[in-house]
CSV table of C-alpha atoms in Angstrom, one decimal:
chain,number,residue,atom,x,y,z
A,1,MET,CA,6.4,-27.6,-12.6
A,2,LYS,CA,7.9,-25.0,-14.6
A,3,HIS,CA,6.6,-24.6,-18.6
A,4,ALA,CA,8.7,-25.6,-21.3
A,5,ALA,CA,8.9,-22.6,-23.2
A,6,SER,CA,9.4,-22.4,-27.2
A,7,VAL,CA,13.1,-20.2,-28.0
A,8,LEU,CA,14.5,-19.4,-31.2
A,9,VAL,CA,18.5,-18.8,-30.8
A,10,VAL,CA,20.0,-17.0,-34.1
A,11,ASP,CA,23.7,-16.7,-34.1
A,12,ASP,CA,26.1,-17.0,-37.2
A,13,SER,CA,28.7,-19.2,-35.1
A,14,ALA,CA,27.6,-22.8,-35.3
A,15,ALA,CA,29.3,-23.5,-32.0
A,16,THR,CA,27.8,-20.6,-30.4
A,17,ARG,CA,24.1,-22.0,-31.2
A,18,GLU,CA,25.3,-25.4,-30.4
A,19,VAL,CA,26.2,-24.4,-26.8
A,20,LEU,CA,23.3,-22.2,-26.6
A,21,GLU,CA,20.7,-24.9,-27.7
A,22,ARG,CA,22.5,-27.7,-25.1
A,23,ASN,CA,21.9,-25.0,-22.6
A,24,ILE,CA,18.6,-23.8,-22.5
A,25,ARG,CA,17.2,-27.4,-23.4
A,26,ALA,CA,19.0,-28.5,-20.3
A,27,GLU,CA,16.7,-25.8,-18.7
A,28,GLY,CA,13.5,-28.2,-20.3
A,29,HIS,CA,12.8,-25.6,-23.3
A,30,ARG,CA,12.4,-26.3,-27.1
A,31,VAL,CA,15.2,-25.1,-29.0
A,32,SER,CA,15.1,-23.8,-32.9
A,33,THR,CA,18.2,-22.2,-34.4
A,34,ALA,CA,18.5,-19.8,-37.2
A,35,GLN,CA,22.1,-18.7,-38.8
A,36,ASP,CA,20.7,-15.3,-39.5
A,37,VAL,CA,18.4,-12.5,-39.8
A,38,ALA,CA,16.8,-14.0,-42.6
A,39,GLU,CA,16.2,-17.0,-41.5
A,40,ALA,CA,15.5,-16.1,-38.3
A,41,LEU,CA,12.6,-14.3,-39.9
A,42,GLN,CA,11.5,-17.7,-41.6
A,43,HIS,CA,11.1,-19.2,-38.2
A,44,LEU,CA,8.9,-16.4,-36.9
A,45,GLY,CA,6.2,-16.5,-39.7
A,46,GLN,CA,5.7,-20.3,-39.6
A,47,ALA,CA,5.7,-20.6,-35.8
A,48,ASP,CA,5.0,-18.7,-32.4
A,49,PHE,CA,8.1,-18.4,-30.1
A,50,ASP,CA,8.3,-17.6,-26.5
A,51,LEU,CA,11.9,-16.1,-26.5
A,52,VAL,CA,14.5,-15.0,-28.9
A,53,VAL,CA,18.0,-15.0,-28.3
A,54,THR,CA,19.9,-13.3,-30.9
A,55,ASP,CA,23.5,-12.4,-31.4
A,56,LEU,CA,24.1,-8.9,-32.3
A,57,ARG,CA,26.8,-9.0,-34.7
A,58,MET,CA,26.1,-10.7,-37.6
A,59,PRO,CA,26.6,-10.7,-41.4
A,60,GLY,CA,24.2,-8.9,-43.5
A,61,ALA,CA,21.0,-7.8,-40.9
A,62,ASP,CA,22.3,-7.6,-37.3
A,63,GLY,CA,20.4,-8.5,-34.5
A,64,MET,CA,19.1,-4.6,-33.6
A,65,GLU,CA,16.9,-5.3,-36.8
A,66,LEU,CA,15.5,-8.8,-35.7
A,67,VAL,CA,14.9,-7.0,-31.8
A,68,ARG,CA,12.5,-4.3,-33.4
A,69,HIS,CA,10.5,-6.8,-35.5
A,70,VAL,CA,10.2,-8.9,-32.5
A,71,ARG,CA,8.7,-5.6,-30.8
A,72,ASP,CA,6.6,-4.9,-33.9
A,73,HIS,CA,5.0,-8.0,-34.9
A,74,CYS,CA,5.7,-10.6,-31.9
A,75,ARG,CA,4.6,-8.4,-28.6
A,76,GLY,CA,4.2,-11.4,-26.7
A,77,THR,CA,7.8,-12.7,-27.4
A,78,GLY,CA,11.0,-12.3,-25.2
A,79,VAL,CA,14.2,-11.4,-26.6
A,80,ILE,CA,17.8,-11.7,-25.1
A,81,MET,CA,20.5,-9.9,-26.9
A,82,VAL,CA,24.1,-11.8,-26.6
A,83,THR,CA,27.2,-10.3,-28.0
A,84,GLY,CA,31.1,-10.2,-27.3
A,85,PHE,CA,30.9,-6.8,-28.6
A,86,ALA,CA,29.9,-5.5,-24.7
A,87,THR,CA,29.4,-1.7,-24.7
A,88,VAL,CA,27.1,0.2,-22.4
A,89,HIS,CA,25.8,1.8,-25.6
A,90,GLY,CA,24.9,-1.3,-26.7
A,91,ALA,CA,22.8,-3.0,-23.8
A,92,VAL,CA,20.6,0.6,-23.6
A,93,SER,CA,20.3,0.4,-27.5
A,94,ALA,CA,18.9,-3.1,-27.3
A,95,MET,CA,16.9,-2.7,-24.1
A,96,GLN,CA,15.5,0.8,-25.7
A,97,ASP,CA,14.8,-1.6,-29.1
A,98,GLY,CA,12.5,-3.6,-27.0
A,99,ALA,CA,15.1,-6.4,-25.9
A,100,ASP,CA,13.9,-8.1,-22.2
A,101,ASP,CA,17.7,-8.9,-21.4
A,102,TYR,CA,21.7,-8.5,-22.2
A,103,LEU,CA,24.1,-11.0,-22.1
A,104,SER,CA,28.1,-10.3,-22.7
A,105,LYS,CA,29.9,-13.3,-24.1
A,106,PRO,CA,31.1,-15.0,-22.2
A,107,PHE,CA,28.6,-15.7,-19.6
A,108,SER,CA,28.1,-18.5,-17.6
A,109,ASP,CA,24.9,-21.2,-17.4
A,110,ASP,CA,24.1,-19.1,-14.5
A,111,GLU,CA,23.8,-15.8,-16.1
A,112,LEU,CA,22.2,-17.7,-18.8
A,113,ARG,CA,19.5,-19.3,-16.8
A,114,ASP,CA,18.8,-15.8,-14.9
A,115,SER,CA,18.4,-13.8,-18.3
A,116,LEU,CA,16.0,-16.7,-19.6
A,117,ARG,CA,13.7,-16.7,-16.7
A,118,LYS,CA,13.5,-13.0,-16.6
A,119,ALA,CA,12.7,-12.5,-20.1
A,120,LEU,CA,10.1,-15.2,-20.4
A,121,GLU,CA,8.4,-13.6,-17.5
A,122,LYS,CA,8.2,-10.1,-18.9
A,123,ALA,CA,7.0,-11.8,-22.1
A,124,ALA,CA,4.5,-13.6,-20.2
A,125,LEU,CA,3.3,-10.2,-18.4
A,126,ARG,CA,2.9,-8.6,-21.5
A,127,ARG,CA,0.8,-11.8,-23.1
A,128,ALA,CA,-1.4,-11.1,-19.7
A,129,PHE,CA,-1.4,-7.6,-20.4
A,130,ASP,CA,-2.8,-8.1,-23.5
A,131,ALA,CA,-5.1,-10.7,-23.1
A,132,ASP,CA,-9.1,-10.7,-22.6
A,133,GLN,CA,-10.8,-10.5,-19.5
A,134,PRO,CA,-12.0,-14.2,-18.5
A,135,ILE,CA,-15.3,-14.5,-18.6
A,136,ASP,CA,-16.2,-16.4,-15.5
A,137,ALA,CA,-15.4,-13.4,-13.4
A,138,PRO,CA,-18.8,-11.9,-11.7
A,139,ASP,CA,-20.4,-8.7,-12.1
A,140,GLY,CA,-17.2,-6.8,-13.3
A,141,MET,CA,-14.6,-8.4,-11.2
A,142,ILE,CA,-11.5,-8.8,-12.6
A,143,GLY,CA,-8.9,-11.9,-12.4
A,144,SER,CA,-8.0,-15.8,-13.3
A,145,SER,CA,-5.6,-16.2,-10.8
A,146,PRO,CA,-6.8,-19.6,-8.6
A,147,PRO,CA,-7.3,-17.4,-5.4
A,148,MET,CA,-10.0,-15.2,-7.2
A,149,HIS,CA,-11.3,-18.3,-8.7
A,150,ARG,CA,-12.0,-19.8,-5.4
A,151,VAL,CA,-13.7,-16.6,-4.3
A,152,TYR,CA,-15.8,-16.5,-7.8
A,153,ARG,CA,-16.6,-20.3,-6.4
A,154,LEU,CA,-18.0,-18.9,-3.0
A,155,ILE,CA,-19.6,-16.1,-4.5
A,156,GLY,CA,-21.9,-18.7,-6.0
A,157,LYS,CA,-22.8,-20.7,-3.1
A,158,ALA,CA,-23.7,-17.6,-0.8
A,159,SER,CA,-25.6,-16.0,-3.9
A,160,GLY,CA,-28.3,-19.0,-3.5
A,161,ALA,CA,-28.1,-19.2,-0.1
A,162,ALA,CA,-29.7,-16.9,3.1
A,163,VAL,CA,-27.1,-17.0,5.3
A,164,PRO,CA,-25.1,-13.9,7.0
A,165,VAL,CA,-21.6,-13.8,4.9
A,166,LEU,CA,-18.5,-12.5,6.3
A,167,ILE,CA,-16.1,-11.1,4.3
A,168,SER,CA,-12.5,-10.1,5.2
A,169,GLY,CA,-9.6,-9.2,3.3
A,170,GLU,CA,-7.1,-6.0,3.9
A,171,SER,CA,-8.5,-2.7,2.9
A,172,GLY,CA,-8.4,-2.3,-0.6
A,173,THR,CA,-8.9,-5.2,-2.0
A,174,GLY,CA,-12.6,-4.8,-3.3
A,175,LYS,CA,-14.8,-6.5,-0.5
A,176,GLU,CA,-17.9,-4.8,-1.5
A,177,LEU,CA,-17.8,-5.9,-5.2
A,178,VAL,CA,-17.7,-9.4,-3.8
A,179,ALA,CA,-21.0,-8.1,-1.6
A,180,ARG,CA,-22.4,-6.7,-4.3
A,181,ALA,CA,-22.0,-9.9,-6.3
A,182,ILE,CA,-23.6,-11.9,-3.9
A,183,HIS,CA,-26.8,-9.7,-3.6
A,184,TYR,CA,-26.9,-9.0,-7.7
A,185,ARG,CA,-26.3,-12.7,-8.2
A,186,GLY,CA,-28.9,-13.9,-6.1
A,187,PRO,CA,-33.3,-13.7,-5.4
A,188,ARG,CA,-32.9,-10.3,-3.7
A,189,ALA,CA,-31.4,-8.7,-6.7
A,190,ALA,CA,-34.4,-6.5,-7.4
A,191,SER,CA,-34.5,-5.6,-3.8
A,192,PRO,CA,-32.2,-2.6,-2.3
A,193,PHE,CA,-28.9,-3.0,-1.8
A,194,LEU,CA,-27.5,-0.7,0.9
A,195,ALA,CA,-23.3,-0.4,2.0
A,196,VAL,CA,-22.9,1.1,5.2
A,197,ASN,CA,-19.6,1.9,6.3
A,198,CYS,CA,-19.5,1.4,10.2
A,199,ALA,CA,-16.2,3.2,10.3
A,200,ALA,CA,-17.2,6.5,9.2
A,201,ILE,CA,-20.1,7.2,11.1
A,202,PRO,CA,-19.5,8.8,14.5
A,203,GLU,CA,-19.8,6.4,17.4
A,204,THR,CA,-23.2,8.5,19.0
A,205,LEU,CA,-24.8,8.3,16.1
A,206,ILE,CA,-24.4,4.4,14.8
A,207,GLU,CA,-27.4,3.1,16.5
A,208,SER,CA,-29.5,6.0,15.1
A,209,GLU,CA,-28.1,5.4,11.4
A,210,LEU,CA,-28.5,1.6,11.8
A,211,PHE,CA,-31.6,1.1,13.4
A,212,GLY,CA,-33.3,4.5,13.2
A,213,HIS,CA,-34.7,6.7,15.8
A,214,ARG,CA,-38.0,8.5,17.0
A,215,LYS,CA,-38.5,12.5,17.2
A,216,GLY,CA,-37.2,13.5,20.5
A,217,ALA,CA,-35.4,10.3,21.3
A,218,PHE,CA,-31.8,12.7,21.9
A,219,THR,CA,-31.1,16.3,21.7
A,220,GLY,CA,-31.1,16.8,17.7
A,221,ALA,CA,-33.5,14.0,16.7
A,222,THR,CA,-36.4,16.6,15.2
A,223,GLY,CA,-37.7,14.1,13.0
A,224,GLU,CA,-38.2,10.3,12.7
A,225,ARG,CA,-35.8,8.5,11.0
A,226,GLN,CA,-35.9,4.9,10.0
A,227,GLY,CA,-32.4,3.8,9.6
A,228,PHE,CA,-30.2,1.4,7.4
A,229,PHE,CA,-32.0,-2.0,8.1
A,230,ALA,CA,-35.8,-0.8,7.7
A,231,ALA,CA,-34.6,0.8,4.2
A,232,ALA,CA,-33.0,-2.5,3.3
A,233,ASP,CA,-36.2,-4.3,4.3
A,234,GLY,CA,-36.3,-7.3,1.4
A,235,GLY,CA,-32.9,-6.7,0.0
A,236,THR,CA,-29.1,-6.8,1.2
A,237,LEU,CA,-27.6,-4.3,4.2
A,238,PHE,CA,-23.8,-4.7,3.8
A,239,LEU,CA,-22.2,-3.9,6.6
A,240,ASP,CA,-18.3,-2.6,6.1
A,241,GLU,CA,-15.8,-2.6,8.8
A,242,VAL,CA,-17.9,-4.3,11.1
A,243,ALA,CA,-15.6,-4.8,13.9
A,244,GLU,CA,-15.9,-0.8,14.3
A,245,LEU,CA,-19.0,-1.4,15.9
A,246,THR,CA,-20.2,-0.4,19.4
A,247,PRO,CA,-20.7,-3.1,22.3
A,248,VAL,CA,-24.4,-1.7,22.3
A,249,ALA,CA,-24.8,-1.6,18.1
A,250,GLN,CA,-23.0,-5.2,18.4
A,251,ALA,CA,-26.3,-6.5,20.8
A,252,LYS,CA,-28.8,-4.8,18.2
A,253,LEU,CA,-27.3,-6.3,15.5
A,254,LEU,CA,-27.1,-9.9,17.6
A,255,ARG,CA,-30.6,-9.1,17.8
A,256,VAL,CA,-31.9,-8.5,14.5
A,257,LEU,CA,-30.1,-11.8,13.3
A,258,GLN,CA,-31.3,-14.0,16.3
A,259,GLU,CA,-34.9,-12.5,15.8
A,260,GLY,CA,-35.3,-10.7,12.8
A,261,THR,CA,-36.1,-7.5,14.1
A,262,VAL,CA,-34.7,-3.9,15.0
A,263,GLN,CA,-35.8,-1.5,17.7
A,264,ALA,CA,-35.3,2.2,17.0
A,265,VAL,CA,-33.5,4.7,19.4
A,266,GLY,CA,-36.4,5.9,21.9
A,267,SER,CA,-38.7,3.2,20.9
A,268,ASP,CA,-40.4,0.4,22.9
A,269,GLU,CA,-41.6,-1.5,19.7
A,270,PRO,CA,-39.5,-3.7,17.7
A,271,ARG,CA,-39.8,-4.0,14.1
A,272,GLY,CA,-39.5,-7.0,11.7
A,273,VAL,CA,-37.5,-6.8,9.2
A,274,ASP,CA,-36.5,-9.3,6.7
A,275,VAL,CA,-32.5,-8.1,5.5
A,276,ARG,CA,-29.9,-10.0,4.3
A,277,ILE,CA,-26.7,-9.2,6.3
A,278,VAL,CA,-23.1,-9.5,4.6
A,279,ALA,CA,-20.5,-8.0,6.5
A,280,ALA,CA,-17.0,-7.2,6.1
A,281,THR,CA,-14.1,-6.1,8.2
A,282,ASN,CA,-9.7,-6.0,7.8
A,283,LYS,CA,-9.3,-7.0,11.0
A,284,ASP,CA,-9.1,-10.3,12.8
A,285,LEU,CA,-12.1,-11.0,14.3
A,286,GLU,CA,-11.0,-14.0,16.4
A,287,GLU,CA,-8.3,-11.5,18.2
A,288,SER,CA,-11.4,-8.9,18.6
A,289,VAL,CA,-12.9,-11.7,20.7
A,290,ARG,CA,-9.9,-12.6,22.7
A,291,VAL,CA,-9.2,-9.1,23.4
A,292,GLY,CA,-13.0,-8.2,24.5
A,293,SER,CA,-14.1,-5.6,21.6
A,294,PHE,CA,-16.1,-8.0,19.6
A,295,ARG,CA,-18.9,-10.5,20.7
A,296,GLU,CA,-18.3,-13.8,20.2
A,297,ASP,CA,-21.7,-14.9,19.8
A,298,LEU,CA,-21.9,-12.4,17.3
A,299,LEU,CA,-19.3,-13.3,15.2
A,300,PHE,CA,-20.7,-16.9,15.3
A,301,ARG,CA,-23.6,-15.0,13.9
A,302,LEU,CA,-21.9,-13.4,11.1
A,303,ASN,CA,-19.7,-16.1,10.3
A,304,VAL,CA,-21.7,-18.7,8.8
A,305,LEU,CA,-20.2,-18.5,5.4
A,306,PRO,CA,-16.6,-16.7,5.0
A,307,ILE,CA,-14.8,-15.5,2.1
A,308,GLU,CA,-11.5,-14.5,2.4
A,309,VAL,CA,-10.3,-11.8,-0.5
A,310,PRO,CA,-6.8,-12.4,-1.7
A,311,PRO,CA,-4.5,-9.3,-1.3
A,312,LEU,CA,-3.6,-8.2,-4.7
A,313,ARG,CA,0.4,-9.0,-3.9
A,314,ASP,CA,-0.9,-12.7,-4.2
A,315,ARG,CA,-3.2,-12.7,-7.5
A,316,GLY,CA,-0.2,-12.9,-9.8
A,317,ASP,CA,-0.5,-11.4,-13.1
A,318,ASP,CA,-4.0,-10.5,-12.0
A,319,VAL,CA,-2.3,-6.9,-11.1
A,320,VAL,CA,-1.5,-6.7,-15.2
A,321,MET,CA,-5.5,-7.2,-16.1
A,322,LEU,CA,-6.3,-4.6,-13.4
A,323,LEU,CA,-4.3,-2.4,-14.9
A,324,LYS,CA,-5.5,-2.6,-18.6
A,325,ALA,CA,-9.3,-2.6,-17.5
A,326,PHE,CA,-8.2,0.9,-15.4
A,327,LEU,CA,-5.8,2.4,-18.3
A,328,HIS,CA,-8.8,2.2,-20.2
A,329,GLU,CA,-11.5,3.9,-17.9
A,330,ALA,CA,-9.3,6.5,-16.9
A,331,ALA,CA,-8.5,7.2,-20.3
A,332,ARG,CA,-12.2,7.2,-21.0
A,333,GLN,CA,-13.3,9.8,-18.2
A,334,CYS,CA,-10.3,12.1,-19.5
A,335,ALA,CA,-11.8,11.5,-22.8
A,336,MET,CA,-8.3,10.6,-24.2
A,337,ASP,CA,-6.3,7.5,-25.9
A,338,PRO,CA,-5.4,5.2,-23.5
A,339,PRO,CA,-1.5,5.7,-23.0
A,340,GLU,CA,1.0,3.0,-23.4
A,341,LEU,CA,3.6,1.1,-21.4
A,342,THR,CA,7.0,0.1,-21.3
A,343,ASN,CA,7.5,-3.3,-20.5
A,344,GLU,CA,9.8,-2.2,-17.8
A,345,ALA,CA,6.7,0.0,-16.2
A,346,ILE,CA,4.6,-2.9,-16.2
A,347,ASP,CA,7.3,-5.3,-14.7
A,348,ALA,CA,7.7,-2.8,-11.8
A,349,MET,CA,4.2,-2.4,-11.3
A,350,ARG,CA,3.9,-6.3,-11.4
A,351,ARG,CA,6.9,-6.8,-8.4
A,352,TYR,CA,5.4,-3.8,-6.1
A,353,PRO,CA,3.3,-5.7,-2.9
A,354,TRP,CA,0.5,-3.1,-3.3
A,355,PRO,CA,-0.2,-1.8,0.3
A,356,GLY,CA,-3.5,-0.5,-0.7
A,357,ASN,CA,-4.3,-3.5,-3.4
A,358,VAL,CA,-6.7,-2.9,-5.7
A,359,ARG,CA,-7.6,0.4,-4.3
A,360,GLU,CA,-4.3,1.7,-4.6
A,361,LEU,CA,-3.7,0.5,-8.4
A,362,GLN,CA,-6.8,2.0,-9.3
A,363,ASN,CA,-5.9,5.7,-7.6
A,364,ILE,CA,-2.4,5.1,-9.3
A,365,VAL,CA,-3.0,4.5,-12.7
A,366,GLN,CA,-5.9,7.6,-12.8
A,367,ARG,CA,-2.8,9.8,-11.5
A,368,LEU,CA,-0.9,7.9,-14.5
A,369,VAL,CA,-3.2,8.7,-16.9
A,370,VAL,CA,-3.8,12.4,-16.6
A,371,PHE,CA,0.3,13.2,-16.5
A,372,ALA,CA,1.0,10.2,-19.0
A,373,ASP,CA,3.8,12.3,-21.6
A,374,ALA,CA,3.4,12.1,-25.3
A,375,GLY,CA,1.2,9.0,-24.3
A,376,VAL,CA,3.8,6.5,-22.5
A,377,ILE,CA,4.1,5.5,-19.1
A,378,ASP,CA,7.8,4.2,-18.4
A,379,THR,CA,9.2,3.2,-14.7
A,380,VAL,CA,10.5,7.2,-14.5
A,381,ASP,CA,6.8,8.2,-14.5
A,382,LEU,CA,5.7,5.8,-11.3
A,383,PRO,CA,6.1,6.3,-7.9
A,384,ALA,CA,9.4,6.3,-6.3
A,385,VAL,CA,9.4,2.8,-4.2
A,386,MET,CA,7.9,1.2,-6.9
A,387,ARG,CA,11.1,1.5,-8.9
A,388,TYR,CA,13.1,0.6,-5.7
A,389,VAL,CA,11.0,-2.3,-4.9
A,390,SER,CA,11.7,-3.5,-8.3
A,391,ARG,CA,15.6,-3.1,-8.3
A,392,GLY,CA,15.7,-3.9,-4.7
A,393,ALA,CA,17.4,-0.6,-4.7
A,394,HIS,CA,17.5,1.8,-1.7
A,395,ALA,CA,14.4,4.0,-1.0
A,396,PRO,CA,14.7,7.9,-0.1
A,397,GLY,CA,16.1,8.2,3.3
A,398,GLY,CA,18.0,4.7,3.2
A,399,GLY,CA,17.4,1.3,3.8
A,400,LEU,CA,17.0,-1.9,0.8
A,401,ILE,CA,13.5,-2.2,0.3
A,402,GLY,CA,13.8,-5.0,-2.0
A,403,SER,CA,12.1,-8.3,-2.2
A,404,ASP,CA,14.1,-9.7,0.1
A,405,ARG,CA,12.7,-8.3,2.8
A,406,PRO,CA,9.6,-9.0,4.8
A,407,LEU,CA,6.7,-7.4,3.0
A,408,ARG,CA,5.5,-5.5,6.6
A,409,GLU,CA,8.6,-3.7,6.5
A,410,ILE,CA,8.5,-3.2,2.5
A,411,GLU,CA,5.1,-1.5,3.5
A,412,ALA,CA,6.2,0.4,6.3
A,413,ALA,CA,8.6,2.3,4.1
A,414,HIS,CA,6.4,3.1,1.5
A,415,ILE,CA,4.0,4.3,4.0
A,416,ARG,CA,6.6,6.6,5.5
A,417,ALA,CA,8.1,7.4,2.3
A,418,VAL,CA,4.4,8.7,1.1
A,419,LEU,CA,3.8,10.4,4.7
A,420,GLU,CA,7.4,12.4,3.8
A,421,ARG,CA,6.0,13.7,0.9
A,422,VAL,CA,2.9,14.7,2.2
A,423,GLY,CA,4.4,16.2,4.8
A,424,GLY,CA,3.0,14.0,7.1
A,425,ASN,CA,-0.6,14.7,6.1
A,426,LYS,CA,-1.8,11.0,7.3
A,427,THR,CA,-5.4,11.9,5.6
A,428,LYS,CA,-3.9,13.1,2.4
A,429,ALA,CA,-1.2,9.5,2.6
A,430,ALA,CA,-4.4,7.7,2.9
A,431,ALA,CA,-5.5,8.7,0.1
A,432,ILE,CA,-2.5,8.0,-2.3
A,433,LEU,CA,-2.1,4.4,-0.4
A,434,GLY,CA,-6.1,4.0,-1.3
A,435,ILE,CA,-6.6,2.8,2.3
A,436,ASP,CA,-9.0,4.9,5.1
A,437,ARG,CA,-7.2,6.7,7.9
A,438,LYS,CA,-7.8,4.0,10.4
A,439,SER,CA,-6.3,1.6,8.1
A,440,LEU,CA,-3.5,3.8,8.0
A,441,ARG,CA,-3.0,4.2,11.6
A,442,SER,CA,-3.1,0.6,12.5
A,443,LYS,CA,-0.3,-0.2,9.8
A,444,LEU,CA,1.8,2.7,11.8
A,445,LYS,CA,3.9,1.4,14.4
A,446,PRO,CA,4.0,3.4,17.8
A,447,ASP,CA,7.1,5.1,17.1
A,448,ASP,CA,6.1,5.8,13.4
A,449,ASN,CA,3.2,8.0,14.9
A,450,ALA,CA,4.9,9.3,17.6
A,451,ARG,CA,8.1,10.6,14.8
A,452,ALA,CA,5.0,11.7,12.6
A,453,LEU,CA,3.6,14.1,15.4
A,454,THR,CA,7.2,15.6,16.5
A,455,ASP,CA,7.4,16.7,12.8
A,456,GLY,CA,4.6,18.4,12.8
A,457,SER,CA,2.3,16.3,10.8
A,458,SER,CA,-1.2,17.0,10.5
A,459,ASP,CA,-4.0,15.2,9.9
């Protein structure tokens, strides 16, 4: 159901006020009216409004003064400037002074409806940006969207259980945060929590790293190693990117889950361990089972309590909450005051699809804080693709990447733009996107990889 907003219409023409009031009420909103700025200020002092629709030219104080008052004293209120004296200069001045949109008389019902929607949406973003962090987000997690509330409920259920948990979600969504929340809210909180990125361990060493090895078990094994399972005894072992485990390591992990024992490389004696397994993946493990790269019996053992972490693009105004938190943290690390973001910059970041998710947002905010000019971040300071997606414009190299295109195409265009900016260096591109190199390779189409190679790209 559409939210009924409270709107203040300000115009010295009774006929214009009547037309605006009738059309805005037809959209389901509540409307108050004022014939000049002085009367409008009285209304604003007595009640909260979601939106002000004001004429530019009025006797006495003009609409620009009202725009500046709303900007300085009613940040959560949107403003639409309406005028019959349409000039480029007037539009620019109104937007610079804080108006959210600009309408030129005469305007159609559709134009008014679209302007109302955009202005109310921008005002809602500012309110979300200024809102306090909700109290029900566990262990430093940020977000109040319905998808995240579901994650919080599942964390609560998982923390009190002893069964394995499988966390799924795209790279950069915060799967390790979920795993830590499960551990530190449960009975094992005082015991070790160890995180292992299975994709980062060389295939030849993964068994030794996980299960340990005896001295002389292989060339280079000059001493004994206990392995992550033994080190996490009594606590929780978080296996990130579990789909990258070798077939032998998968078989040994299955034995741990079935029997509660591990066997070090080069040892004939199994060792009992009490370890809670929380695994994570950004891959479709059911598809991996179908193609034979992941054991079906292991998937059944791991997937007792599944938790899916939503991508940032599905989390609504959580983007704004995360943005605020990352701004303050980055500013604290730089020993400086947090820079301010213009409404347009906030709106652009809200609309961007974030292929690298929360990690990409945090990385971008850190760079923005370092390079913020005069303590203000505007759209011109944002990565180019963010501005193009926001406006539905053409990206460098051609091609519309606006919101009317499928997400995968927008994501691919962004990845290609980043690769081009770093000369094809996949390691740098992955760091900018906030994903690992394996995830970057999986997101690139075969022709993208071929093009990168022929263009002389490097790793």
